[in-house]
């Protein structure tokens, strides 16, 4: 089968890498892809949020299935246009994509489903927020822009000045949620869904804070482990019963057909697991740690969610551990230099994989970075420690000016 993958990140590189090893692979295309996907697939220029351009690329390449990596094209309704044209799509339509593209709508939906989450208030104008804040006791709280923000729409703070500054910026153009600050640890749980049934993939944990020791500002994700060692027995069943199953039940009740992957960001608190957010796609960097553990055929698995083969969602995994470390540009998650020349890259092997994010080759053939998060270095091993050592070694051998990464991805889970 020929397949088309939308996106250019390390997540999409990992999907293309898994597809390139599939026995069902008859050609992988990426739109727009990056310097590394160009080597294992065929890149097609274009804007993944432009449905007409994507449809043209799917037809031109003869792709039977389109996998939508990032949230932008899902929110723009690209999946609906492709499905109407008879092309199978891994990813929900625009109506269900509101679970991610509108945090306000998503929280109302999760309330209708009876899913436990942080206590939340909504604001649509700055004055109302400001008078509410002035009348409230000072406490740590979480402010969230309702619409898409590429991982940068959340502020945790107890400082009224900082809260007001952030709220003013958000409320100039969007609505805003204010949530109670939840203490606990975070898990990323992925459910593949074929429109009727769902199946859970191995649990991952992302690390959102920029610096070692979970310090610094929030980022899109500085590294992820899969599986998560030391989880309490029964925790996953509890999350399924309290959060995942009610969500799919509510989607059916509201007539929202869901094909693809639904990502549940969960905070495990002292009073039980709570939903932080829904995402309507795979996580980045989680996917880079998850897919190397898959022993089922990747194209067949994605097809079982996107195609017409209901009831065939089956996943098998090897028993290895994976640790993925994000290598970032200097200044990220603030402003950072664009297009930094990459001086040296390690040779990947069967225990370490390097996934590129947005890299490209300039007119002289020189590899350059393409964003704030530039690579994911994934180490595989018999256990967390071996995988972590291999990931660190790999990350250290990626060289470009100002490259940096966290050294403690997964460590807190290894101490459970
Ligand atoms: P979200 O985009 O809603 O997942 O938020 C991004 C990150 O902010 C999450 O992965 C958490 O690390 C943090 N966060 C979001 N909501 C809360 C909350 N209510 N309490 C504590 N941390 C939160
Ligand atoms: N790793 C978090 C995300 O993909 O949103």
CSV table of C-alpha atoms and ligand atoms in Angstrom, one decimal:
chain,number,residue,atom,x,y,z
A,1,UNK,CA,0.0,0.0,0.0
A,2,UNK,CA,1.2,3.5,-0.7
A,3,UNK,CA,0.8,6.0,2.1
A,4,UNK,CA,1.0,9.7,2.6
A,5,UNK,CA,2.1,11.2,5.9
A,6,UNK,CA,1.4,14.9,6.7
A,7,UNK,CA,3.9,16.8,8.8
A,8,UNK,CA,7.6,17.5,9.1
A,9,UNK,CA,8.4,16.7,12.7
A,10,UNK,CA,10.3,13.9,14.5
A,11,UNK,CA,6.9,12.3,15.2
A,12,UNK,CA,6.3,12.1,11.4
A,13,UNK,CA,9.8,10.9,10.8
A,14,UNK,CA,9.2,8.0,13.3
A,15,UNK,CA,6.0,7.1,11.5
A,16,UNK,CA,7.7,7.1,8.1
A,17,UNK,CA,10.5,5.0,9.6
A,18,UNK,CA,8.0,2.4,11.0
A,19,UNK,CA,6.1,2.4,7.7
A,20,UNK,CA,9.3,1.9,5.6
A,21,UNK,CA,9.8,-1.4,7.5
A,22,UNK,CA,6.3,-2.7,6.9
A,23,UNK,CA,5.7,-5.7,4.7
A,24,UNK,CA,2.7,-3.8,3.3
A,25,UNK,CA,4.8,-0.8,2.2
A,26,UNK,CA,4.7,0.0,-1.5
A,27,UNK,CA,5.9,3.6,-1.1
A,28,UNK,CA,5.8,6.2,1.6
A,29,UNK,CA,5.3,9.9,0.8
A,30,UNK,CA,5.6,12.8,3.2
A,31,UNK,CA,4.1,16.3,2.9
A,32,UNK,CA,6.3,18.2,3.4
A,33,UNK,CA,8.6,15.9,5.4
A,34,UNK,CA,12.2,16.8,6.4
A,35,UNK,CA,15.8,16.0,5.4
A,36,UNK,CA,15.6,12.5,6.9
A,37,UNK,CA,12.2,11.5,5.6
A,38,UNK,CA,13.6,12.4,2.1
A,39,UNK,CA,16.0,9.4,2.6
A,40,UNK,CA,13.4,6.8,3.4
A,41,UNK,CA,10.4,8.2,1.7
A,42,UNK,CA,9.5,10.7,-1.1
A,43,UNK,CA,8.9,14.2,0.1
A,44,UNK,CA,6.2,16.3,-1.6
A,45,UNK,CA,6.3,20.1,-1.2
A,46,UNK,CA,3.1,21.7,0.1
A,47,UNK,CA,1.1,23.0,3.0
A,48,UNK,CA,-0.4,20.1,5.0
A,49,UNK,CA,-3.3,22.4,6.1
A,50,UNK,CA,-4.3,23.1,2.5
A,51,UNK,CA,-6.9,20.3,1.9
A,52,UNK,CA,-6.9,20.7,-1.9
A,53,UNK,CA,-3.1,20.5,-2.1
A,54,UNK,CA,-3.2,17.4,0.2
A,55,UNK,CA,-5.9,15.7,-1.9
A,56,UNK,CA,-3.9,16.4,-5.1
A,57,UNK,CA,-0.8,14.9,-3.5
A,58,UNK,CA,-2.7,11.8,-2.3
A,59,UNK,CA,-4.1,11.2,-5.8
A,60,UNK,CA,-0.8,12.0,-7.5
A,61,UNK,CA,1.2,9.6,-5.3
A,62,UNK,CA,-1.5,6.9,-5.5
A,63,UNK,CA,-1.7,6.8,-1.6
A,64,UNK,CA,-4.5,4.7,-0.3
A,65,UNK,CA,-4.2,6.0,3.3
A,66,UNK,CA,-3.2,9.5,4.6
A,67,UNK,CA,-1.8,9.7,8.1
A,68,UNK,CA,-2.3,13.2,9.6
A,69,UNK,CA,0.6,13.8,12.1
A,70,UNK,CA,0.0,17.3,13.6
A,71,UNK,CA,-3.2,19.0,14.9
A,72,UNK,CA,-3.3,21.9,12.4
A,73,UNK,CA,-4.6,19.9,9.4
A,74,UNK,CA,-7.1,18.0,11.6
A,75,UNK,CA,-8.5,21.3,13.0
A,76,UNK,CA,-8.6,22.6,9.4
A,77,UNK,CA,-10.9,19.7,8.3
A,78,UNK,CA,-8.4,18.0,5.9
A,79,UNK,CA,-9.6,14.6,7.0
A,80,UNK,CA,-13.1,15.4,6.0
A,81,UNK,CA,-12.1,16.5,2.5
A,82,UNK,CA,-10.0,13.3,2.0
A,83,UNK,CA,-12.7,11.0,3.2
A,84,UNK,CA,-15.3,12.6,1.0
A,85,UNK,CA,-13.0,11.9,-1.9
A,86,UNK,CA,-12.8,8.2,-0.9
A,87,UNK,CA,-9.3,8.2,0.7
A,88,UNK,CA,-8.8,6.4,4.0
A,89,UNK,CA,-7.5,8.8,6.7
A,90,UNK,CA,-5.8,8.2,10.1
A,91,UNK,CA,-7.1,11.1,12.0
A,92,UNK,CA,-10.5,12.5,13.0
A,93,UNK,CA,-12.7,15.0,11.2
A,94,UNK,CA,-13.0,18.6,12.1
A,95,UNK,CA,-15.9,18.2,14.5
A,96,UNK,CA,-14.1,15.7,16.7
A,97,UNK,CA,-10.8,17.6,16.3
A,98,UNK,CA,-12.4,20.3,18.5
A,99,UNK,CA,-11.3,18.1,21.4
A,100,UNK,CA,-7.9,19.7,20.8
A,101,UNK,CA,-8.6,22.9,18.8
A,102,UNK,CA,-10.9,24.3,21.5
A,103,UNK,CA,-10.0,23.6,25.1
A,104,UNK,CA,-13.2,25.3,26.2
A,105,UNK,CA,-15.3,23.0,24.1
A,106,UNK,CA,-13.2,20.0,25.2
A,107,UNK,CA,-13.7,20.7,28.9
A,108,UNK,CA,-17.5,21.1,28.4
A,109,UNK,CA,-17.4,17.7,26.5
A,110,UNK,CA,-15.3,16.0,29.2
A,111,UNK,CA,-17.8,17.4,31.8
A,112,UNK,CA,-20.7,15.9,29.8
A,113,UNK,CA,-18.8,12.6,29.7
A,114,UNK,CA,-18.4,12.8,33.5
A,115,UNK,CA,-14.6,12.6,33.2
A,116,UNK,CA,-12.6,13.9,36.3
A,117,UNK,CA,-10.5,17.0,35.6
A,118,UNK,CA,-9.3,20.1,37.3
A,119,UNK,CA,-11.8,22.6,38.5
A,120,UNK,CA,-12.1,25.1,35.6
A,121,UNK,CA,-13.4,28.7,35.0
A,122,UNK,CA,-13.8,30.3,31.6
A,123,UNK,CA,-13.1,33.9,30.7
A,124,UNK,CA,-13.7,35.8,27.5
A,125,UNK,CA,-12.6,39.3,28.6
A,126,UNK,CA,-9.7,40.7,30.5
A,127,UNK,CA,-11.7,42.9,32.8
A,128,UNK,CA,-13.8,40.1,34.2
A,129,UNK,CA,-10.7,38.0,34.7
A,130,UNK,CA,-8.8,40.8,36.4
A,131,UNK,CA,-11.7,41.5,38.9
A,132,UNK,CA,-12.0,37.8,39.6
A,133,UNK,CA,-8.3,37.5,40.3
A,134,UNK,CA,-8.2,40.6,42.6
A,135,UNK,CA,-11.0,39.0,44.7
A,136,UNK,CA,-9.4,35.6,44.8
A,137,UNK,CA,-6.7,34.5,47.4
A,138,UNK,CA,-3.3,34.2,45.9
A,139,UNK,CA,-2.7,30.6,44.7
A,140,UNK,CA,-0.9,28.7,42.0
A,141,UNK,CA,-3.1,28.3,39.0
A,142,UNK,CA,-3.0,27.3,35.4
A,143,UNK,CA,-4.1,29.6,32.6
A,144,UNK,CA,-4.8,28.1,29.1
A,145,UNK,CA,-5.5,29.7,25.8
A,146,UNK,CA,-8.5,27.9,24.4
A,147,UNK,CA,-7.3,27.6,20.8
A,148,UNK,CA,-4.3,25.9,19.3
A,149,UNK,CA,-1.0,27.3,20.6
A,150,UNK,CA,1.7,24.8,19.5
A,151,UNK,CA,2.5,23.8,23.1
A,152,UNK,CA,2.9,27.5,24.2
A,153,UNK,CA,-0.6,28.4,25.4
A,154,UNK,CA,-0.3,27.3,29.1
A,155,UNK,CA,1.1,29.3,32.0
A,156,UNK,CA,1.4,28.0,35.6
A,157,UNK,CA,2.0,30.7,38.1
A,158,UNK,CA,1.0,32.2,41.5
A,159,UNK,CA,2.3,35.7,40.6
A,160,UNK,CA,-0.6,38.1,39.9
A,161,UNK,CA,1.5,40.3,37.6
A,162,UNK,CA,2.6,37.3,35.5
A,163,UNK,CA,-0.9,35.9,35.4
A,164,UNK,CA,-2.4,39.3,34.3
A,165,UNK,CA,0.2,39.8,31.5
A,166,UNK,CA,-0.4,36.3,30.1
A,167,UNK,CA,-4.2,36.7,30.4
A,168,UNK,CA,-4.2,40.0,28.6
A,169,UNK,CA,-2.2,38.6,25.7
A,170,UNK,CA,-4.5,35.5,25.4
A,171,UNK,CA,-7.8,37.4,25.9
A,172,UNK,CA,-6.9,39.9,23.1
A,173,UNK,CA,-7.6,37.2,20.6
A,174,UNK,CA,-9.1,34.1,22.2
A,175,UNK,CA,-11.0,32.8,25.3
A,176,UNK,CA,-9.2,31.4,28.3
A,177,UNK,CA,-9.5,28.7,30.9
A,178,UNK,CA,-8.3,29.0,34.4
A,179,UNK,CA,-7.7,25.7,36.2
A,180,UNK,CA,-6.8,24.6,39.7
A,181,UNK,CA,-3.1,23.5,39.8
A,182,UNK,CA,-3.0,19.7,40.0
A,183,UNK,CA,-0.1,18.1,41.8
A,184,UNK,CA,1.0,14.7,40.7
A,185,UNK,CA,2.8,13.0,37.8
A,186,UNK,CA,1.8,13.0,34.2
A,187,UNK,CA,1.1,10.2,31.8
A,188,UNK,CA,0.4,10.2,28.1
A,189,UNK,CA,-2.1,7.5,27.1
A,190,UNK,CA,-2.9,6.8,23.4
A,191,UNK,CA,-6.1,5.0,22.3
A,192,UNK,CA,-6.3,3.8,18.7
A,193,UNK,CA,-9.9,3.9,17.5
A,194,UNK,CA,-11.4,2.5,14.3
A,195,UNK,CA,-14.7,4.3,14.7
A,196,UNK,CA,-16.2,1.7,17.0
A,197,UNK,CA,-13.6,-0.1,19.1
A,198,UNK,CA,-10.5,1.3,20.8
A,199,UNK,CA,-7.3,-0.3,22.0
A,200,UNK,CA,-4.7,1.2,24.4
A,201,UNK,CA,-1.0,1.5,23.4
A,202,UNK,CA,1.8,1.2,26.0
A,203,UNK,CA,1.8,4.1,28.5
A,204,UNK,CA,4.3,6.9,27.8
A,205,UNK,CA,5.5,9.8,29.9
A,206,UNK,CA,6.6,13.1,28.4
A,207,UNK,CA,8.6,15.8,30.2
A,208,UNK,CA,7.2,19.2,29.5
A,209,UNK,CA,9.5,21.4,31.6
A,210,UNK,CA,12.6,22.7,29.8
A,211,UNK,CA,15.3,21.9,32.3
A,212,UNK,CA,16.6,19.0,34.5
A,213,UNK,CA,14.7,18.5,37.7
A,214,UNK,CA,11.4,19.6,36.0
A,215,UNK,CA,12.5,23.2,36.2
A,216,UNK,CA,11.9,26.1,33.8
A,217,UNK,CA,9.1,27.0,31.4
A,218,UNK,CA,6.7,24.6,29.6
A,219,UNK,CA,7.8,23.3,26.2
A,220,UNK,CA,6.3,21.1,23.6
A,221,UNK,CA,8.1,18.1,25.3
A,222,UNK,CA,11.8,17.6,26.1
A,223,UNK,CA,11.8,13.8,26.1
A,224,UNK,CA,9.6,10.8,26.7
A,225,UNK,CA,9.9,7.2,28.0
A,226,UNK,CA,7.9,4.2,27.0
A,227,UNK,CA,6.8,2.1,28.7
A,228,UNK,CA,6.5,3.8,32.1
A,229,UNK,CA,8.1,1.6,34.8
A,230,UNK,CA,6.7,1.1,38.3
A,231,UNK,CA,3.0,2.1,37.7
A,232,UNK,CA,0.7,0.9,40.4
A,233,UNK,CA,-1.2,-2.2,39.5
A,234,UNK,CA,-4.7,-1.4,38.3
A,235,UNK,CA,-3.9,2.2,37.5
A,236,UNK,CA,-4.4,1.8,33.8
A,237,UNK,CA,-7.7,0.0,34.4
A,238,UNK,CA,-8.8,2.8,36.6
A,239,UNK,CA,-7.9,5.4,33.9
A,240,UNK,CA,-9.7,3.4,31.3
A,241,UNK,CA,-12.9,3.1,33.4
A,242,UNK,CA,-12.9,6.7,34.6
A,243,UNK,CA,-11.6,8.7,31.6
A,244,UNK,CA,-11.1,6.7,28.4
A,245,UNK,CA,-14.2,4.6,28.2
A,246,UNK,CA,-16.6,7.5,29.1
A,247,UNK,CA,-14.9,9.7,26.5
A,248,UNK,CA,-15.5,7.2,23.7
A,249,UNK,CA,-19.0,6.5,24.9
A,250,UNK,CA,-19.7,10.3,24.8
A,251,UNK,CA,-18.2,10.6,21.3
A,252,UNK,CA,-20.6,7.9,20.1
A,253,UNK,CA,-23.5,9.5,21.9
A,254,UNK,CA,-22.8,12.9,20.2
A,255,UNK,CA,-22.4,11.2,16.8
A,256,UNK,CA,-18.7,12.0,16.5
A,257,UNK,CA,-17.0,9.3,14.5
A,258,UNK,CA,-13.4,8.9,15.6
A,259,UNK,CA,-10.8,7.1,13.4
A,260,UNK,CA,-7.2,7.6,14.4
A,261,UNK,CA,-5.5,8.1,17.8
A,262,UNK,CA,-6.9,9.9,20.8
A,263,UNK,CA,-4.2,11.1,23.2
A,264,UNK,CA,-5.2,11.6,26.8
A,265,UNK,CA,-2.9,13.8,28.9
A,266,UNK,CA,-3.4,12.5,32.4
A,267,UNK,CA,-2.3,13.8,35.8
A,268,UNK,CA,-2.2,11.1,38.5
A,269,UNK,CA,-3.0,13.0,41.7
A,270,UNK,CA,-3.4,11.8,45.3
A,271,UNK,CA,-7.2,11.8,44.7
A,272,UNK,CA,-6.9,9.7,41.5
A,273,UNK,CA,-6.2,10.3,37.8
A,274,UNK,CA,-7.5,13.4,36.2
A,275,UNK,CA,-7.7,14.5,32.6
A,276,UNK,CA,-5.4,17.4,31.7
A,277,UNK,CA,-6.2,17.6,28.0
A,278,UNK,CA,-7.2,15.7,24.9
A,279,UNK,CA,-5.1,15.7,21.7
A,280,UNK,CA,-6.4,14.3,18.5
A,281,UNK,CA,-3.1,12.9,17.3
A,282,UNK,CA,0.0,11.1,18.4
A,283,UNK,CA,2.3,12.9,20.9
A,284,UNK,CA,5.6,14.4,20.0
A,285,UNK,CA,8.1,13.2,21.5
A,286,UNK,CA,6.1,10.2,22.8
A,287,UNK,CA,5.7,8.6,19.3
A,288,UNK,CA,9.5,8.5,18.8
A,289,UNK,CA,9.8,6.2,21.9
A,290,UNK,CA,6.6,4.2,21.3
A,291,UNK,CA,6.9,3.1,17.7
A,292,UNK,CA,10.3,1.4,18.0
A,293,UNK,CA,8.7,-0.9,20.5
A,294,UNK,CA,5.9,-2.0,18.1
A,295,UNK,CA,6.3,-5.5,16.7
A,296,UNK,CA,3.0,-5.5,14.9
A,297,UNK,CA,3.2,-4.3,11.3
A,298,UNK,CA,2.9,-0.5,11.4
A,299,UNK,CA,1.0,0.1,8.1
A,300,UNK,CA,-1.4,-2.8,8.9
A,301,UNK,CA,-2.0,-1.3,12.4
A,302,UNK,CA,-2.7,2.2,11.1
A,303,UNK,CA,-4.9,0.8,8.4
A,304,UNK,CA,-6.9,-1.1,10.9
A,305,UNK,CA,-7.9,2.2,12.4
A,306,UNK,CA,-8.2,4.2,9.2
A,307,UNK,CA,-9.6,1.6,6.7
A,308,UNK,CA,-12.7,-0.5,6.7
A,309,UNK,CA,-11.5,-3.4,8.7
A,310,UNK,CA,-13.5,-2.9,11.9
A,311,UNK,CA,-12.6,-5.1,14.8
A,312,UNK,CA,-9.0,-5.9,13.7
A,313,UNK,CA,-7.1,-3.5,16.0
A,314,UNK,CA,-4.4,-5.7,17.4
A,315,UNK,CA,-1.1,-4.5,18.7
A,316,UNK,CA,2.0,-6.4,19.7
A,317,UNK,CA,5.1,-5.0,21.3
A,318,UNK,CA,8.6,-6.2,22.1
A,319,UNK,CA,9.7,-6.1,25.7
A,320,UNK,CA,12.4,-3.4,25.4
A,321,UNK,CA,12.5,0.0,27.0
A,322,UNK,CA,12.8,3.3,25.0
A,323,UNK,CA,14.0,6.7,26.1
A,324,UNK,CA,13.7,9.7,23.8
A,325,UNK,CA,15.6,12.9,24.4
A,326,UNK,CA,14.7,16.1,22.5
A,327,UNK,CA,17.7,18.1,21.3
A,328,UNK,CA,16.7,21.7,21.1
A,329,UNK,CA,18.0,25.0,19.6
A,330,UNK,CA,19.6,27.6,21.9
A,331,UNK,CA,16.8,29.8,23.4
A,332,UNK,CA,14.0,27.4,22.9
A,333,UNK,CA,11.1,27.6,24.1
A,334,UNK,CA,11.7,31.3,23.7
A,335,UNK,CA,13.1,32.7,20.5
A,336,UNK,CA,15.9,30.8,18.9
A,337,UNK,CA,18.1,31.1,15.7
A,338,UNK,CA,16.7,29.5,12.6
A,339,UNK,CA,18.5,27.2,10.2
A,340,UNK,CA,21.6,26.4,12.3
A,341,UNK,CA,24.1,24.3,10.3
A,342,UNK,CA,24.4,20.8,11.7
A,343,UNK,CA,28.1,19.9,12.1
A,344,UNK,CA,27.9,16.2,13.0
A,345,UNK,CA,25.4,13.4,13.3
A,346,UNK,CA,25.9,10.0,14.7
A,347,UNK,CA,25.3,6.8,12.8
A,348,UNK,CA,22.1,5.2,14.1
A,349,UNK,CA,22.2,1.5,14.9
A,350,UNK,CA,19.7,-1.1,16.2
A,351,UNK,CA,19.9,0.3,19.8
A,352,UNK,CA,19.7,4.0,18.9
A,353,UNK,CA,17.6,6.0,16.5
A,354,UNK,CA,17.8,9.6,15.6
A,355,UNK,CA,14.6,11.3,14.4
A,356,UNK,CA,14.8,14.7,12.7
A,357,UNK,CA,12.3,17.6,13.2
A,358,UNK,CA,11.9,20.1,10.4
A,359,UNK,CA,15.6,19.7,9.2
A,360,UNK,CA,16.4,20.5,5.6
A,361,UNK,CA,19.4,20.6,3.2
A,362,UNK,CA,20.3,24.0,1.8
A,363,UNK,CA,21.3,24.6,-1.8
A,364,UNK,CA,24.9,23.4,-0.9
A,365,UNK,CA,23.5,20.2,0.5
A,366,UNK,CA,24.3,21.3,4.1
A,367,UNK,CA,22.0,20.0,6.8
A,368,UNK,CA,20.3,22.7,8.8
A,369,UNK,CA,17.9,22.8,11.7
A,370,UNK,CA,14.3,23.8,11.1
A,371,UNK,CA,12.8,24.8,14.5
A,372,UNK,CA,13.1,24.9,18.3
A,373,UNK,CA,13.0,21.2,18.8
A,374,UNK,CA,15.5,19.8,16.3
A,375,UNK,CA,16.0,16.1,16.9
A,376,UNK,CA,14.9,13.3,19.1
A,377,UNK,CA,17.6,10.8,20.2
A,378,UNK,CA,16.0,7.5,21.1
A,379,UNK,CA,17.9,4.8,23.0
A,380,UNK,CA,16.6,1.3,23.2
A,381,UNK,CA,17.6,-1.2,25.9
A,382,UNK,CA,16.6,-4.1,28.1
A,383,UNK,CA,15.6,-1.7,30.8
A,384,UNK,CA,15.2,2.0,31.4
A,385,UNK,CA,18.8,2.5,32.5
A,386,UNK,CA,20.4,0.9,29.4
A,387,UNK,CA,18.0,2.8,27.1
A,388,UNK,CA,18.7,6.1,28.9
A,389,UNK,CA,22.5,5.6,28.7
A,390,UNK,CA,22.2,4.9,24.9
A,391,UNK,CA,19.9,7.9,24.4
A,392,UNK,CA,22.4,10.2,26.2
A,393,UNK,CA,25.3,8.9,24.2
A,394,UNK,CA,23.4,9.5,21.0
A,395,UNK,CA,22.3,13.0,22.0
A,396,UNK,CA,25.8,14.0,22.9
A,397,UNK,CA,27.1,13.1,19.5
A,398,UNK,CA,24.6,15.4,17.7
A,399,UNK,CA,26.5,18.7,17.1
A,400,UNK,CA,25.3,22.1,16.2
A,401,UNK,CA,25.9,25.5,17.8
A,402,UNK,CA,24.0,25.8,21.1
A,403,UNK,CA,22.5,22.3,21.0
A,404,UNK,CA,21.1,21.4,24.4
A,405,UNK,CA,19.0,18.7,26.0
A,406,UNK,CA,17.8,17.3,29.4
A,407,UNK,CA,19.8,14.6,31.1
A,408,UNK,CA,17.2,13.2,33.4
A,409,UNK,CA,14.4,12.0,31.1
A,410,UNK,CA,12.5,9.3,32.9
A,411,UNK,CA,14.7,9.3,36.0
A,412,UNK,CA,11.9,10.0,38.4
A,413,UNK,CA,9.9,7.0,37.2
A,414,UNK,CA,13.0,4.7,37.6
A,415,UNK,CA,12.9,5.7,41.3
A,416,UNK,CA,9.3,4.6,41.8
B,1,LIG,P1,-2.1,21.0,28.3
B,1,LIG,O1,-1.8,21.7,27.0
B,1,LIG,O2,-3.5,21.3,28.8
B,1,LIG,O3,-1.7,19.6,28.4
B,1,LIG,O4,-1.1,21.7,29.3
B,1,LIG,C1,0.4,21.6,29.1
B,1,LIG,C2,1.1,21.2,30.3
B,1,LIG,O5,0.8,22.1,31.4
B,1,LIG,C3,0.6,19.8,30.8
B,1,LIG,O6,1.3,18.8,30.2
B,1,LIG,C4,1.0,20.0,32.3
B,1,LIG,O7,2.4,19.8,32.5
B,1,LIG,C5,0.7,21.4,32.6
B,1,LIG,N1,-0.7,21.5,33.1
B,1,LIG,C6,-1.8,21.7,32.4
B,1,LIG,N2,-2.9,21.8,33.2
B,1,LIG,C7,-2.5,21.6,34.4
B,1,LIG,C8,-3.1,21.6,35.7
B,1,LIG,N3,-4.4,21.8,35.8
B,1,LIG,N4,-2.4,21.4,36.8
B,1,LIG,C9,-1.0,21.3,36.7
B,1,LIG,N5,-0.4,21.3,35.5
B,1,LIG,C10,-1.1,21.5,34.4
B,2,LIG,N1,4.0,15.6,23.9
B,2,LIG,C1,2.9,16.4,24.0
B,2,LIG,C2,2.2,16.7,22.8
B,2,LIG,O1,2.4,16.1,21.7
B,2,LIG,O2,1.3,17.5,22.8
